[in-house]
Coordinates of C-alpha atoms and ligand atoms in Angstrom, one line a residue:
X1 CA -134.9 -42.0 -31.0
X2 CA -133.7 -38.9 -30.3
X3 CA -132.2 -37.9 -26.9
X4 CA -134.3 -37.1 -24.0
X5 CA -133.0 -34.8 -21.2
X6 CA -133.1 -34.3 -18.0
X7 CA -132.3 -32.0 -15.0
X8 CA -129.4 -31.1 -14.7
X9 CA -127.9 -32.5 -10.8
X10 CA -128.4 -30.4 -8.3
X11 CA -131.0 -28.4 -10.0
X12 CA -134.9 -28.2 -9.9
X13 CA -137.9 -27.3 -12.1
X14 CA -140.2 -25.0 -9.8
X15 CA -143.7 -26.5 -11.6
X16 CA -146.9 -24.5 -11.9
X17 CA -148.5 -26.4 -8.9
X18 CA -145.8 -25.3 -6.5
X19 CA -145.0 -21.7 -8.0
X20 CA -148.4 -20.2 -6.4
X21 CA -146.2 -20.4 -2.9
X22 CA -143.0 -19.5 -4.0
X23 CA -144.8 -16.3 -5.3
X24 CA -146.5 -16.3 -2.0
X25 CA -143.5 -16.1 -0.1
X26 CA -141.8 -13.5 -2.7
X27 CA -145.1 -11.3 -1.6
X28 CA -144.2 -11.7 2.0
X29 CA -140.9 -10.6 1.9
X30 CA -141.0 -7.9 -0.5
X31 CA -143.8 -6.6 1.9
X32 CA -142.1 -7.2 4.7
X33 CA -138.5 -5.8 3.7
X34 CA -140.4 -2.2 2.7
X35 CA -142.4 -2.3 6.2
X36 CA -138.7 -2.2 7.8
X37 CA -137.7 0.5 5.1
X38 CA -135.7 -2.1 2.4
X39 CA -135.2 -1.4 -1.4
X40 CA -134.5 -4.3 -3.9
X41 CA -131.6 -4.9 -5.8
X42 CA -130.7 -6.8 -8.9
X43 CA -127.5 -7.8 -9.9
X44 CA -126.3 -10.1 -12.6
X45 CA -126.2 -13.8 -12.0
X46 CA -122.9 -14.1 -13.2
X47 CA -119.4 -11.6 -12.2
X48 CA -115.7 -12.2 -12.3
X49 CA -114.1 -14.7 -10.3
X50 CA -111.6 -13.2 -8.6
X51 CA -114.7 -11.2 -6.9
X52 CA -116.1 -14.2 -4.8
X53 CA -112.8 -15.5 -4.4
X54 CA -111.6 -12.2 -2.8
X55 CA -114.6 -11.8 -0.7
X56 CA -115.4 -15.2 0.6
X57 CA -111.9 -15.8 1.0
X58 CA -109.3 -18.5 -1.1
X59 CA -109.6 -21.1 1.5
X60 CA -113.4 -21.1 2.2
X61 CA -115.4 -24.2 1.2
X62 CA -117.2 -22.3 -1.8
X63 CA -114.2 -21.0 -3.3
X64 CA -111.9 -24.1 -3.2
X65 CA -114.6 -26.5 -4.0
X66 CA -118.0 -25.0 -5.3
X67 CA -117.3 -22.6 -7.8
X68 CA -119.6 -23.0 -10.7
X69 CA -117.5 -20.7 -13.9
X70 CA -118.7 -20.3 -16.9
X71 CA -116.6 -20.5 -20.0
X72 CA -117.7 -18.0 -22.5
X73 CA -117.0 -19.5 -26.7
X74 CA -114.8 -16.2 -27.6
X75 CA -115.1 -15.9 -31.4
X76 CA -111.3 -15.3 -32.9
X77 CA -112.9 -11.7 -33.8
X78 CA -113.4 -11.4 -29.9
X79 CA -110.9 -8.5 -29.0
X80 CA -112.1 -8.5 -25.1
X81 CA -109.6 -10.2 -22.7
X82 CA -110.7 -12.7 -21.5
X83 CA -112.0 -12.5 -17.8
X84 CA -112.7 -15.8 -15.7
X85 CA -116.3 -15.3 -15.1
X86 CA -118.7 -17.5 -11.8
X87 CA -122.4 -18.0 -11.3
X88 CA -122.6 -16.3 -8.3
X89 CA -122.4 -18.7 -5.2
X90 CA -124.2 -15.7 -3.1
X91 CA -124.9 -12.1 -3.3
X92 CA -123.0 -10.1 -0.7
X93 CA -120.0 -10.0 -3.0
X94 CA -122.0 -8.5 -6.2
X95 CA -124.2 -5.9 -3.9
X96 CA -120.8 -4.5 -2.6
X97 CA -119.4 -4.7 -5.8
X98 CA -122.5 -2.5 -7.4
X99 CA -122.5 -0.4 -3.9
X100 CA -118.8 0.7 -4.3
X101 CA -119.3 1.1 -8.6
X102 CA -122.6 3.2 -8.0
X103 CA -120.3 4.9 -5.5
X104 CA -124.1 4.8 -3.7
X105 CA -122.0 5.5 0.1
X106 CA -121.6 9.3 -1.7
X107 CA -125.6 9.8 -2.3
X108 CA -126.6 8.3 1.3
X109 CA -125.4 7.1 4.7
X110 CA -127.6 4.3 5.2
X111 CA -128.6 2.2 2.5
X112 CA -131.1 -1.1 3.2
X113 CA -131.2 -3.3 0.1
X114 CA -132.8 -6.6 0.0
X115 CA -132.6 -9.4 -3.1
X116 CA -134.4 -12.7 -4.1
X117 CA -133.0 -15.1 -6.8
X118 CA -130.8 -18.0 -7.6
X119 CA -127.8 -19.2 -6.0
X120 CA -125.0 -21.4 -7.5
X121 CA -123.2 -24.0 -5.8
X122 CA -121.2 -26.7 -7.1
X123 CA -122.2 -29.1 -3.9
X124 CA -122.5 -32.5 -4.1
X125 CA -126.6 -32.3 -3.9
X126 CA -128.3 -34.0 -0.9
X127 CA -131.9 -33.2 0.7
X128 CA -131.8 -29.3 1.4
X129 CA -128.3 -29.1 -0.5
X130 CA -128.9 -27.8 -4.5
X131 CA -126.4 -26.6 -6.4
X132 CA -129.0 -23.8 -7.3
X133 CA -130.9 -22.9 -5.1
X134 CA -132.8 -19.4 -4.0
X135 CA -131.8 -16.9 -1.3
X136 CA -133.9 -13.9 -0.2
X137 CA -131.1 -11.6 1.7
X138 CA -130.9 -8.2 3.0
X139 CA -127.7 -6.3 2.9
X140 CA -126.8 -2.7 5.1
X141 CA -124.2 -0.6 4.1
X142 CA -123.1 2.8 5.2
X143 CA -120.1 4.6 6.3
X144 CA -119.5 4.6 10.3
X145 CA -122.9 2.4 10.4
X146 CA -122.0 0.0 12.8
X147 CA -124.5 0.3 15.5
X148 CA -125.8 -3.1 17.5
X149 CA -129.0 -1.3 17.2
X150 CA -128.8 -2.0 13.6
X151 CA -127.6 -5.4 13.8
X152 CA -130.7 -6.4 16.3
X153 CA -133.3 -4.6 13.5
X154 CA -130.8 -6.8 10.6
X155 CA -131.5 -10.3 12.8
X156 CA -135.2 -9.3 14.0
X157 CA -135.9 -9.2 9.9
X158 CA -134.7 -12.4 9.2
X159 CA -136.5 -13.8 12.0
X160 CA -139.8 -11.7 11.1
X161 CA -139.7 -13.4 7.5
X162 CA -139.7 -16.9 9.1
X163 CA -142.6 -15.8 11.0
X164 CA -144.1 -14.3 8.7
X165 CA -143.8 -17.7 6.3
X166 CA -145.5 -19.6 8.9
X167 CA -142.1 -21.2 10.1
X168 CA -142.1 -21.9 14.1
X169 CA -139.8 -24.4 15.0
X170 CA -136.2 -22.7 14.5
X171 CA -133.4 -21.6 16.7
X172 CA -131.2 -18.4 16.4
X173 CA -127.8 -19.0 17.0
X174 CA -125.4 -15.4 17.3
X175 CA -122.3 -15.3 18.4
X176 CA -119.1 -12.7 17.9
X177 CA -115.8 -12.5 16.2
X178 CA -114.6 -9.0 17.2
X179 CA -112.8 -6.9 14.5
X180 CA -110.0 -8.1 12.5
X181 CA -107.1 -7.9 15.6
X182 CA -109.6 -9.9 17.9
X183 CA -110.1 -12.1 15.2
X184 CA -106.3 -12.5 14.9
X185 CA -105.8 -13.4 18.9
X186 CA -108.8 -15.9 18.1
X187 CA -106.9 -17.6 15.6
X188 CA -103.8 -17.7 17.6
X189 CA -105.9 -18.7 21.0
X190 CA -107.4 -22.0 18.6
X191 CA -104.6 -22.9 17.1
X192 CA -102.4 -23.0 20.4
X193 CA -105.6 -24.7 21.9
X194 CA -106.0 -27.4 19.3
X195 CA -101.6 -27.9 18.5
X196 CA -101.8 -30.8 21.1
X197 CA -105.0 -32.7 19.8
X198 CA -103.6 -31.9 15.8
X199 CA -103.3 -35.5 14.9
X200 CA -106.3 -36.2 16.3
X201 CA -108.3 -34.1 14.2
X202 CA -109.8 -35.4 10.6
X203 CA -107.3 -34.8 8.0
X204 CA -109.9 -31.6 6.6
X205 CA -109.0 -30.2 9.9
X206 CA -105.8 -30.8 10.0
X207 CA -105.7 -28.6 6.4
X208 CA -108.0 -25.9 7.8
X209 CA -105.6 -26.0 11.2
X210 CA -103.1 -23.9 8.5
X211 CA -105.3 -22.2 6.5
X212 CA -108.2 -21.5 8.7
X213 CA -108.4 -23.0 11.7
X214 CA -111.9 -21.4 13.0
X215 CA -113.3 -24.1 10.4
X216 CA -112.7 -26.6 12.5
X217 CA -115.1 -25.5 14.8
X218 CA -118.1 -26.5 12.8
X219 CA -116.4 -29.5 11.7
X220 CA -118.8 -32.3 11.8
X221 CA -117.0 -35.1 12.0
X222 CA -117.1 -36.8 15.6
X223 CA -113.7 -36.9 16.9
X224 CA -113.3 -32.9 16.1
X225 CA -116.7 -32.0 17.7
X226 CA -115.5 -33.7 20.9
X227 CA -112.2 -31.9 20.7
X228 CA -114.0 -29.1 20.0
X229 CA -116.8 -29.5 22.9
X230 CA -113.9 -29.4 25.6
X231 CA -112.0 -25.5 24.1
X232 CA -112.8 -23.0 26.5
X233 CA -114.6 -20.4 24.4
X234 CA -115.7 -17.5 26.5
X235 CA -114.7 -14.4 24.0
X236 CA -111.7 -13.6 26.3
X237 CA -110.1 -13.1 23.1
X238 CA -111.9 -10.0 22.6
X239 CA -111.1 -6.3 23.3
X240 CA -113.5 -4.8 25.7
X241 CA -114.6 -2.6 23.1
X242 CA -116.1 -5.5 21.0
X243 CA -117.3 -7.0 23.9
X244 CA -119.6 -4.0 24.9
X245 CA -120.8 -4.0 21.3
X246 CA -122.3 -7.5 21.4
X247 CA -123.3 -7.1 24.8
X248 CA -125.7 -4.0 23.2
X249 CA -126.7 -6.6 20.2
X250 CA -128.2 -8.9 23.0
X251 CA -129.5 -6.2 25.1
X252 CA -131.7 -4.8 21.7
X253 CA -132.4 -9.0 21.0
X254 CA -133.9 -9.2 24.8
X255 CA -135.9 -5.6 24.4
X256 CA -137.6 -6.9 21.2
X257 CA -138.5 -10.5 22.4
X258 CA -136.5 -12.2 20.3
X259 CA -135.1 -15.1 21.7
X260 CA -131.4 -16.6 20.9
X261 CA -128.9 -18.9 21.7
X262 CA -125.3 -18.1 22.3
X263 CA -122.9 -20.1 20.7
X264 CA -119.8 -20.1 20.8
X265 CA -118.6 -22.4 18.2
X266 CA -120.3 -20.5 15.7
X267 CA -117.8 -18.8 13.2
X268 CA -119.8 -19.3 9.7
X269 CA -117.5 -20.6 6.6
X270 CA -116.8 -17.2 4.5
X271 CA -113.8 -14.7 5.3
X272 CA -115.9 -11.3 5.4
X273 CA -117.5 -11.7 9.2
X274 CA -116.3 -9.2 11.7
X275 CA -118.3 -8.9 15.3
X276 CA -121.8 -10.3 15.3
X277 CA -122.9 -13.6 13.2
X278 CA -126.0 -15.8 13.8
X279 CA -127.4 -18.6 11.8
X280 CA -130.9 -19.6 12.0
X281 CA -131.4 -23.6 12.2
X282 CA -134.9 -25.7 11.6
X283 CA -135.6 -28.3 13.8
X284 CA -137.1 -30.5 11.3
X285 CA -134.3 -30.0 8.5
X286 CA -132.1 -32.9 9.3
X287 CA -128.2 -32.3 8.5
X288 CA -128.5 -29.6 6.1
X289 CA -130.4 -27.5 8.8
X290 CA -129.4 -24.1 8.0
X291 CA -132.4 -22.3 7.4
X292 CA -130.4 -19.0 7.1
X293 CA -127.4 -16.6 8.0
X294 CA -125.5 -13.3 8.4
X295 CA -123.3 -11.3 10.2
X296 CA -121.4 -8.6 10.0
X297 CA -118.8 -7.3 7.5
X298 CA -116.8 -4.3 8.3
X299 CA -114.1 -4.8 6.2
X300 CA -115.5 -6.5 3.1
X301 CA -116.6 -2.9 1.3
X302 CA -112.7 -1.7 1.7
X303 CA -111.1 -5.1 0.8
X304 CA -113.0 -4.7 -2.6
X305 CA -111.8 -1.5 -3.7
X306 CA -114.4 0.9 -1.7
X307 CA -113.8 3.2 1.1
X308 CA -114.1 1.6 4.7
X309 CA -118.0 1.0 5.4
X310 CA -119.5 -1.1 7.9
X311 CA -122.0 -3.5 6.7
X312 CA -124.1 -6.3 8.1
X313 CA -126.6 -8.6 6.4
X314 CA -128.2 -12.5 5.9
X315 CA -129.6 -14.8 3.4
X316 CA -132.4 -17.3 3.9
X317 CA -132.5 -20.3 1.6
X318 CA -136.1 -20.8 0.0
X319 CA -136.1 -24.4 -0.8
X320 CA -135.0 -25.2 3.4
X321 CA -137.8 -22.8 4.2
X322 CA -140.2 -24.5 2.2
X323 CA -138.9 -28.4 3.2
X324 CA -139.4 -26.9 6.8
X325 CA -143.1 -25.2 6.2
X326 CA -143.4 -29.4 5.1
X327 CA -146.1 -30.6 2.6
X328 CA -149.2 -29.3 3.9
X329 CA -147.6 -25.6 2.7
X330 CA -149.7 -25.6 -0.7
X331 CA -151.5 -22.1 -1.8
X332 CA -154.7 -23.1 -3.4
X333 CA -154.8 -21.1 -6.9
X334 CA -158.2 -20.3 -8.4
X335 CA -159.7 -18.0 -11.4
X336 CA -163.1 -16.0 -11.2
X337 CA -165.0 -17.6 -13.7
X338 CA -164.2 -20.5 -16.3
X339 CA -167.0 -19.8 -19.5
X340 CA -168.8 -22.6 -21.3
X341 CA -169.9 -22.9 -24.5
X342 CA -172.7 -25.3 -25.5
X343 CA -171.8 -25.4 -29.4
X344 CA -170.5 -23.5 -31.8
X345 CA -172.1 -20.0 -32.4
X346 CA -171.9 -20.3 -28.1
X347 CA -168.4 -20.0 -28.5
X348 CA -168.1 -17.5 -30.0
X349 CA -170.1 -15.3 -27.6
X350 CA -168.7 -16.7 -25.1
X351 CA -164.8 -15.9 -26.3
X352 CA -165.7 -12.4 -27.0
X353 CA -167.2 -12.4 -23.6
X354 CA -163.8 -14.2 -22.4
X355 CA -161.9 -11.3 -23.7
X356 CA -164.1 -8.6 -21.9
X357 CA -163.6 -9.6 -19.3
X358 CA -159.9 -10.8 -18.8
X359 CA -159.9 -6.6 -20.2
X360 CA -161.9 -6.0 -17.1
X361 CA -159.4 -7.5 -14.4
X362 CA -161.7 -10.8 -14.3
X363 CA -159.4 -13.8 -13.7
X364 CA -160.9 -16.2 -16.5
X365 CA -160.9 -18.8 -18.7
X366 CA -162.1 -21.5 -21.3
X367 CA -162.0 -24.7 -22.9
X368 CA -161.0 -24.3 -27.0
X369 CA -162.0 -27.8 -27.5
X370 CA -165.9 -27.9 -27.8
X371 CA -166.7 -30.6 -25.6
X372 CA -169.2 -32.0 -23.3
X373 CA -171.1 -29.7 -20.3
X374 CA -169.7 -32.5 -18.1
X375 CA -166.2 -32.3 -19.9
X376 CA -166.1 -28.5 -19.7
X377 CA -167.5 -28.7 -16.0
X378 CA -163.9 -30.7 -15.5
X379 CA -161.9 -28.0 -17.0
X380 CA -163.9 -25.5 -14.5
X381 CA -163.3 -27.8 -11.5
X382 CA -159.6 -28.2 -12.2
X383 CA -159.0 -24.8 -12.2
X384 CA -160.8 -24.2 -9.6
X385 CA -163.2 -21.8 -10.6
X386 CA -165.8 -19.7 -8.4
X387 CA -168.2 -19.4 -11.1
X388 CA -169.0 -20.8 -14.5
X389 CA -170.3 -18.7 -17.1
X390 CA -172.9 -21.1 -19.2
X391 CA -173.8 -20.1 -22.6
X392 CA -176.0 -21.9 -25.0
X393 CA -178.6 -22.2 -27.7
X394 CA -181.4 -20.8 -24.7
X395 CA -178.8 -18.1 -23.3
X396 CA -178.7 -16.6 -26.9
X397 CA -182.0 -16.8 -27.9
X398 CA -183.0 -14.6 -24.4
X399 CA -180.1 -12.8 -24.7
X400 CA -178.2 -13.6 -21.2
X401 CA -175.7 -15.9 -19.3
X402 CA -176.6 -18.7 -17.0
X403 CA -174.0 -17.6 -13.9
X404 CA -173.3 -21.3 -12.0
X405 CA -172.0 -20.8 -8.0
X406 CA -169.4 -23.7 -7.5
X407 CA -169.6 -23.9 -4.7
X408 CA -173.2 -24.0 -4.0
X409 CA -174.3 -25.1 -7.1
X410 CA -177.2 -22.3 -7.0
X411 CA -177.9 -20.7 -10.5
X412 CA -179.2 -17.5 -11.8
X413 CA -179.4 -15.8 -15.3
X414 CA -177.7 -12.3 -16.0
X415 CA -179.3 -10.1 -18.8
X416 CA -176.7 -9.1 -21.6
X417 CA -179.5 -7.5 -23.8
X418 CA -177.9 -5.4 -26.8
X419 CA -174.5 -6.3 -25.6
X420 CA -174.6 -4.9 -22.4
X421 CA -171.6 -6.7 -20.3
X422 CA -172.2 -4.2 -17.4
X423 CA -174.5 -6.2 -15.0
X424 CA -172.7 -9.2 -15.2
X425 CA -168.8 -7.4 -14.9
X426 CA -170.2 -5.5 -12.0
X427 CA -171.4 -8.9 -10.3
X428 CA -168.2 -10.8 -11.0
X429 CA -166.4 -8.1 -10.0
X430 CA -167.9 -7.5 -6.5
X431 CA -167.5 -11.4 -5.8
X432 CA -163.7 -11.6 -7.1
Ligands
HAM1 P1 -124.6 -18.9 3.5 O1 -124.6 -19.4 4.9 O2 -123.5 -19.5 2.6 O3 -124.5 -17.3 3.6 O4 -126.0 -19.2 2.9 C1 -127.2 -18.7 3.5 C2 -128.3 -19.7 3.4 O5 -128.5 -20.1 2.0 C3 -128.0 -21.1 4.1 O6 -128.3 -21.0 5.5 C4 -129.0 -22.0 3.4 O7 -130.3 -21.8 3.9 C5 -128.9 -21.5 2.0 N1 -128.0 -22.3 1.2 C6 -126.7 -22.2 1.0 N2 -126.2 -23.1 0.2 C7 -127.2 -23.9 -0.2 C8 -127.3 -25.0 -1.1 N3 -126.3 -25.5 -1.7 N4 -128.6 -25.5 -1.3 C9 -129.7 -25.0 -0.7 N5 -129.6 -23.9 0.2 C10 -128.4 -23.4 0.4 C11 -124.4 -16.5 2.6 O8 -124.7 -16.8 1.4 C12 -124.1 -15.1 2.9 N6 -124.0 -14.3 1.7 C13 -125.1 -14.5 3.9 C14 -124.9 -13.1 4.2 C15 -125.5 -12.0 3.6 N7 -124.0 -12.6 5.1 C16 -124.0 -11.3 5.1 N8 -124.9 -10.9 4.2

C-alpha cells in the first residue's frame, strides 16, 4: 500500500469548518487597523538568516534553538552563492528589512503598517505552542517618532483587536528597559544582584547569566522565580529621561481607560526592545499564555543597515486567541439559495438558473447527483441554505420556481415566464 502522510509536527490544517472565523477575525483586524490609520504589508515567508539572527539577537531562544532554514537543491548550473535562507520566526525583522530597502523613511515620517500570516518556529509543540503558527502585528516606524503618545495608541490597538474578537479575560503587562546605556546599567545591576545566588540558579540561567542575564527573569523554573521574586526592581537603573517617557506611556494608558499591570520582571526574549514592552496574557491559556507582545525598538532600524529610526510594534498569535475565544467561537456559514432539480430536463433549468444567479452576486448552489427531494433537501440543510429553489415537471410546465423558506417552511411560486429571471433575482436579492 502506498504511503499515507500526515501533518507535519507542529503544524495544522485550518479545515473549511473553522476557516469561516479565521476569516472573521482577518475582517476585524484589517478593519480595525485602517480605523486607527494602518496599511498592510506583505513580505516573503522566507529571508536570509543572518537577518533574524542579527535582529533577535545570537543568544535569544529563537535564534539558538528554533530556527526553521531552508536548504535550497542548487543545480551545478546554479551560479548564485549560496545564501543561508530561514522561515521567518516573526516579522519585525523582514518589515525593517523592506522599510530600510524601500528607503520608505525618505517618502514619509510616520509609516503604520500592519501584517497577518504564518510564523515559523522550530518549538517543541505543546497546546498553544506550533511551530507554525499565525501572527497579526502592527509595526511604526519613522525617524525621531518616539513619542509615548504613540506607544499608548500602538498598545490601545492590540488591546482593541482582542476586544474587538470578543476576548475579555486578559491582562496587560508593560514595563521599561530605557535606551541601550540604561539597559547596559540593568545588565550590570542583575548580574551583580544575582552573582551570589549563581549556583543556585537552573543551569539555563546560569548560561543566560553570561550571555543574557535579563532572561533569567522570565525563567520558569521554581528556584529562579523565587530568586527572582526577592531582586529589587524599581527602574532605579534608569536615566530620568526614560523614566519621564514611560511615566507619559502610563499617563496616555490611564486617559484612554486602558487598564495595565506593571511588571517589573518583564524583559521579553528578543534583543531589539528599547523603553516600553508589554505582553498581553489570557487567563484561560494555561502555560503558553501569551496571547500577544511588543515594545519598542529604537535601535533595530540602524543595527540593520538603515539610518537611526524609532519604532514600536506587537504581534498577536491567532491560534492562542482562538483557544482563548474557547469552542463556542464558531461562525455559522450559509449560502442564499441551494436549487433543486426534480429530474433531468429540471436540471438543466435549474443549472442555467444556478449560473444566473451566482453572475448576480446570489450565494448558491446544487446537488450534480440527481437524487431524491429528501436527499437534495440534505444537501440544502447542510449548507445551510435560506431558501431552496424547487424546480420540477409542474414548475416547467407553468413556467416558474417553487421558492421554499427554510426556516419557516412557507412556500410560494415565482413567475419566470419567457425567461424572465428578474422577479425572482430581485426577491433573492433583497432577502440576501
Ligand atoms: P513574540 O513574543 O515572539 O513577539 O510573539 C508574539 C506572539 O506570537 C506570542 O505572544 C504568541 O501569542 C505568538 N507565538 C509566538 N510563538 C508561538 C508559537 N510557537 N506557537 C503559537 N503562537 C506563538 C514577536 O514575534 C515580535 N515580533 C513582536 C513585536 C512586533 N515586537 C515588536 N513588533
Amino acid at each position: 500500500m502506498p504511503k499515507q502522510f500526515s501533518l507535519p509536527r507542529g503544524t495544522a490544517d485550518i479545515l473549511p469548518d473553522q476557516t469561516p472565523l479565521w476569516q472573521s477575525i482577518e475582517k476585524k483586524v484589517h478593519e480595525l487597523c485602517s480605523i486607527y490609520g494602518y496599511k498592510e504589508i506583505r513580505t516573503p515567508l522566507f529571508e536570509e538568516t543572518e537577518l533574524f539572527a542579527r535582529s533577535m539577537g545570537q543568544t535569544s531562544d529563537v535564534v539558538l534553538k528554533q530556527m526553521l532554514n531552508i536548504m535550497p537543491q542548487n543545480s551545478s548550473e546554479d551560479k548564485e552563492p549560496k545564501i543561508s535562507l530561514t522561515l521567518r520566526p516573526e516579522n519585525t525583522a523582514s518589515v525593517v528589512r523592506s522599510y530600510v530597502e524601500n528607503s520608505i523613511d525618505k517618502k514619509e515620517s510616520l509609516t503604520k503598517l500592519y501584517y497577518i500570516g504564518p510564523m515559523f518556529r522550530g518549538e517543541r509543540p505543546q497546546k498553544g505552542r506550533l511551530r507554525q503558527f499565525h501572527q497579526v502585528g502592527v509595526e511604526v516606524l519613522g525617524p525621531g517618532s518616539a513619542f509615548p503618545y504613540l506607544d499608548v495608541e500602538v498598545i490601545a490597538l492590540s488591546v482593541g483587536i482582542l476586544k474587538a474578537l470578543g476576548l475579555k479575560n486578559f491582562t496587560l503587562k508593560i514595563n521599561t528597559l530605557g535606551t541601550s546605556e540604561d539597559k547596559e546599567n540593568f545588565s550590570k545591576y542583575l548580574r551583580e544582584a544575582l552573582a551570589l545566588r549563581l549556583k543556585d540558579l537552573c543551569p539555563d540561567c546560569q548560561s543566560r547569566f553570561e550571555r543574557n542575564v535579563f532572561r533569567v527573569l522570565d525563567c520558569k523554573v521554581k528556584t529562579c522565580k523565587e530568586i527572582v521574586k526577592n531582586l529589587k526592581l524599581d527602574l532605579s537603573y534608569l536615566s530620568p529621561d526614560s523614566r519621564n517617557y514611560f511615566d507619559l506611556v502610563k499617563q496616555g494608558l490611564l486617559q484612554i481607560g486602558i487598564d495595565f499591570t506593571l511588571d517589573p520582571r518583564l524583559v521579553r526574549g528578543l534583543d531589539y526592545y528599547t523603553h516600553t514592552v508589554f505582553e498581553i496574557t489570557g487567563s484561560s491559556l494555561g502555560s503558553q499564555d501569551a496571547l500577544g507582545a511588543g515594545g519598542r525598538y529604537n535601535n533595530l532600524v540602524g543595527e540593520l543597515g538603515g539610518p537611526q529610526i524609532d519604532a514600536i510594534g506587537f504581534a498577536l498569535g491567532v491560534e492562542r486567541i482562538i483557544l482563548a475565544l474557547g469552542e463556542t467561537q464558531t461562525v455559522e456559514d450559509s449560502i442564499d439559495v441551494f436549487l433543486i432539480a426534480m429530474d433531468e430536463i429540471s436540471f438543466m433549468k435549474a443549472f442555467t438558473l444556478l449560473n444566473i444567479l451566482r453572475s448576480s452576486g446570489i450565494k448558491s448552489d446544487m446537488s450534480y447527483r440527481l437524487s431524491s427531494m429528501k436527499s437534495q433537501m440534505r444537501s440544502a440543510n447542510k449548507l445551510n441554505a435560506k431558501l431552496v429553489i424547487i424546480i420540477g415537471e409542474q414548475e416547467l410546465r407553468k413556467e416558474m420556481v417553487t421558492l421554499k423558506n427554510m426556516k419557516d417552511g412557507s412556500q410560494k411560486e415565482v413567475s419566470m415566464k419567457n425567461n424572465n429571471y428578474e422577479q425572482l433575482i430581485k426577491i433573492l436579492t433583497e432577502r440576501s
